[in-house]
PDB file of C-alpha atoms in Angstrom:
ATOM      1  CA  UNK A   1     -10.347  -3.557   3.103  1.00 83.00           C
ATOM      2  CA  UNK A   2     -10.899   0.284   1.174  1.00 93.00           C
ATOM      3  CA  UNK A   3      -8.954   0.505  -1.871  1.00 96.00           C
ATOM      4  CA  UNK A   4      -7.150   3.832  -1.643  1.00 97.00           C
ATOM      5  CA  UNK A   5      -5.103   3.579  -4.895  1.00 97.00           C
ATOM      6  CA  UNK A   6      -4.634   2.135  -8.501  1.00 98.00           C
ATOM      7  CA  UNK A   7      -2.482   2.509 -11.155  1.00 97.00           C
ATOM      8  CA  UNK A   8      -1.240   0.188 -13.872  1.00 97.00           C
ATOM      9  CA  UNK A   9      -3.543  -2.524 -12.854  1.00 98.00           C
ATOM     10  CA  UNK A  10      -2.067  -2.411  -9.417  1.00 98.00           C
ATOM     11  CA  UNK A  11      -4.357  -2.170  -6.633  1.00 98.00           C
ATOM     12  CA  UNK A  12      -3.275  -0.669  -3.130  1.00 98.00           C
ATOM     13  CA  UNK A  13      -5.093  -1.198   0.238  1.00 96.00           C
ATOM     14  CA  UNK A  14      -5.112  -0.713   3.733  1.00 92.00           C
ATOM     15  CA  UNK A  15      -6.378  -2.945   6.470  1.00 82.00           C
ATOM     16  CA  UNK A  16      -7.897  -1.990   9.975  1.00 74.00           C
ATOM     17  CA  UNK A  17      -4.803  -2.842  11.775  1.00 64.00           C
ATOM     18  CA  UNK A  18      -5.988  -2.439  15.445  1.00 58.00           C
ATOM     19  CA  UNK A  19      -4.101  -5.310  17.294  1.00 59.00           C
ATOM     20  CA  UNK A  20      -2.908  -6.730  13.891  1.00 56.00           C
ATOM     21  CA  UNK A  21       1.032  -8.388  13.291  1.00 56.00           C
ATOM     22  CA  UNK A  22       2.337  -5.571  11.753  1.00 57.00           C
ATOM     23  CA  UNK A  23       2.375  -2.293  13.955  1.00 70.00           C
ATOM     24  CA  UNK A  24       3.577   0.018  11.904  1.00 81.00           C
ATOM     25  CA  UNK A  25       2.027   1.832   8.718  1.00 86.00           C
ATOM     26  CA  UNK A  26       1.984  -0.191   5.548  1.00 89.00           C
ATOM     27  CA  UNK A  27      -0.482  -0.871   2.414  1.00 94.00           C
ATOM     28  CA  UNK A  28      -1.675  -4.537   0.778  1.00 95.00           C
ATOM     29  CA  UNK A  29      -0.864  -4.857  -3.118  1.00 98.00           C
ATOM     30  CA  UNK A  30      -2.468  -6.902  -5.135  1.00 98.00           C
ATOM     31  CA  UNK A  31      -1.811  -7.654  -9.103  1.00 98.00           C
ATOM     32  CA  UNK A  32      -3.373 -10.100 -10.598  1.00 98.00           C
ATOM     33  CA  UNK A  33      -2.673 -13.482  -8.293  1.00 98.00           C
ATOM     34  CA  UNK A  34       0.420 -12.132  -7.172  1.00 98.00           C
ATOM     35  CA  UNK A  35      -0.420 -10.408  -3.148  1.00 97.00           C
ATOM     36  CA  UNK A  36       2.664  -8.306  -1.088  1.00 97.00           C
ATOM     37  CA  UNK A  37       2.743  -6.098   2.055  1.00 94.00           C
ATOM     38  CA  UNK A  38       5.300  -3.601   2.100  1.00 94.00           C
ATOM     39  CA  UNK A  39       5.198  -0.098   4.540  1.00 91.00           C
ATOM     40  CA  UNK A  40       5.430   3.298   3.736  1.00 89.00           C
ATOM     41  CA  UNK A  41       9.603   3.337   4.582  1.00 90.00           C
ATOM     42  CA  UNK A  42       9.633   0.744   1.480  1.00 92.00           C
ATOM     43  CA  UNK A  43      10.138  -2.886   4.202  1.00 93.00           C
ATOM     44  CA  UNK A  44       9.132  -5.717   2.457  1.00 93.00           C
ATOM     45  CA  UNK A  45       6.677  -7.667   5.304  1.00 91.00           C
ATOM     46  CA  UNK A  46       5.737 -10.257   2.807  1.00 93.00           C
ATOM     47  CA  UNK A  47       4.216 -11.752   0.057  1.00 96.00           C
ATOM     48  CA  UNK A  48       5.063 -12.482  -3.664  1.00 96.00           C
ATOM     49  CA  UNK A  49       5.249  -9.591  -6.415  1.00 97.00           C
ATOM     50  CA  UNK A  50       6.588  -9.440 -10.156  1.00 98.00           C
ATOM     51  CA  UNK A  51      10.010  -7.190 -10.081  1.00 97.00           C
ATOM     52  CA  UNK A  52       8.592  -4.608 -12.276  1.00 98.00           C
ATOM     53  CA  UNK A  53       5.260  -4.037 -10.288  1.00 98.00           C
ATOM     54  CA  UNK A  54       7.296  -4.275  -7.335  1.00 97.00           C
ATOM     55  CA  UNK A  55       9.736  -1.020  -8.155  1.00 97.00           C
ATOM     56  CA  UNK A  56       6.158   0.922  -9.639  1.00 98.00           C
ATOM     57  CA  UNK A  57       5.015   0.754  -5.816  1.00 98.00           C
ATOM     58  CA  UNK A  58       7.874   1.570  -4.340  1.00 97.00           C
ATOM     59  CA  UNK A  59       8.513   4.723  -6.283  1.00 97.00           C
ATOM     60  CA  UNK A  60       4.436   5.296  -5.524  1.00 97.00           C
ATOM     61  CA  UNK A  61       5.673   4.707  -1.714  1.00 97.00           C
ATOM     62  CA  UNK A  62       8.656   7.161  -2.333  1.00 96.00           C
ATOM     63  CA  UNK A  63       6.463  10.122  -3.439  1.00 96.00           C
ATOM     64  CA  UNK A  64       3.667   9.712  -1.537  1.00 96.00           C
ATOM     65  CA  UNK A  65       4.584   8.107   1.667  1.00 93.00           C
ATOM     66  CA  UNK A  66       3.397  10.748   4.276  1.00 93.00           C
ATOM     67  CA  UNK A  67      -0.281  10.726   2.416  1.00 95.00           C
ATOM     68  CA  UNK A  68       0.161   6.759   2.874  1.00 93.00           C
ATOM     69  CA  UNK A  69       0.938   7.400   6.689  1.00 91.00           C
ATOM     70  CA  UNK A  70      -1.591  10.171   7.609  1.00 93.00           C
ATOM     71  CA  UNK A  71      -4.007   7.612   5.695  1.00 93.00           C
ATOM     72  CA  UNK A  72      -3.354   4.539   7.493  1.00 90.00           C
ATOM     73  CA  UNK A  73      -3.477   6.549  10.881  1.00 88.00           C
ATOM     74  CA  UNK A  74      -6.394   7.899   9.899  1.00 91.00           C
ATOM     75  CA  UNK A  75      -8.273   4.704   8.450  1.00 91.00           C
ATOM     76  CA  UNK A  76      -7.192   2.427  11.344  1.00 85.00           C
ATOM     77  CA  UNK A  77      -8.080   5.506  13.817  1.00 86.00           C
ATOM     78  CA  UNK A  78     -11.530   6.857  12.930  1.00 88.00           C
ATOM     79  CA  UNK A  79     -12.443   4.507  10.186  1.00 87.00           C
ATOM     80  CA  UNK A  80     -11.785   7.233   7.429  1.00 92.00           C
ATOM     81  CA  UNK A  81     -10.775   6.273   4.062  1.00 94.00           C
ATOM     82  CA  UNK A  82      -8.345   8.743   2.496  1.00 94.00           C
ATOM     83  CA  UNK A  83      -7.427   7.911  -1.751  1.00 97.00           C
ATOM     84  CA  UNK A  84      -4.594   8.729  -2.850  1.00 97.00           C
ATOM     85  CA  UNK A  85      -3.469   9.201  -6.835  1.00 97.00           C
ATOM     86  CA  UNK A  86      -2.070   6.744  -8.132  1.00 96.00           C
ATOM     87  CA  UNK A  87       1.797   6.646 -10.801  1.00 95.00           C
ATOM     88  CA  UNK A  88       0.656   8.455 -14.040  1.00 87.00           C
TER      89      UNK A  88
END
């Protein structure tokens, strides 16, 4: 599971997805003990997140979501890991 992002002790990843539940492109967040799955369009797929950490992501997702695409294509096609910066 390759870490492609952090910011604000937020920690984004990506999973080989080949056959996986969730066809479409998305990231895993982790902070702290709280764990979520949302995709690049901003669809919650699950988990638990506090609110505040919860909007930081999604305005991550809103300015970087076609890096977050090409680099979940990428990852779960050729095994590539592809960061991306993080929320300043």
């Amino acid at each position: 599971m390759p870490l492609i992002s952090q910011f604000y002790g937020i920690l984004i990843y990506i999973y080989k997805e080949l056959g996986g539940h969730h066809n479409e492109p998305h990231i895993h967040v982790k902070y702290n003990e709280y764990e979520m799955s949302i995709t690049c369009d901003c669809k919650f797929l699950g988990g638990n997140m506090p609110k505040k950490q919860r909007r930081l992501v999604e305005a991550w997702i809103e300015l970087h979501g076609e890096e977050i695409k090409a680099a979940w294509n990428v990852y779960n096609k050729d095994g590539e890991i592809i960061k991306i910066r993080g929320l300043e």
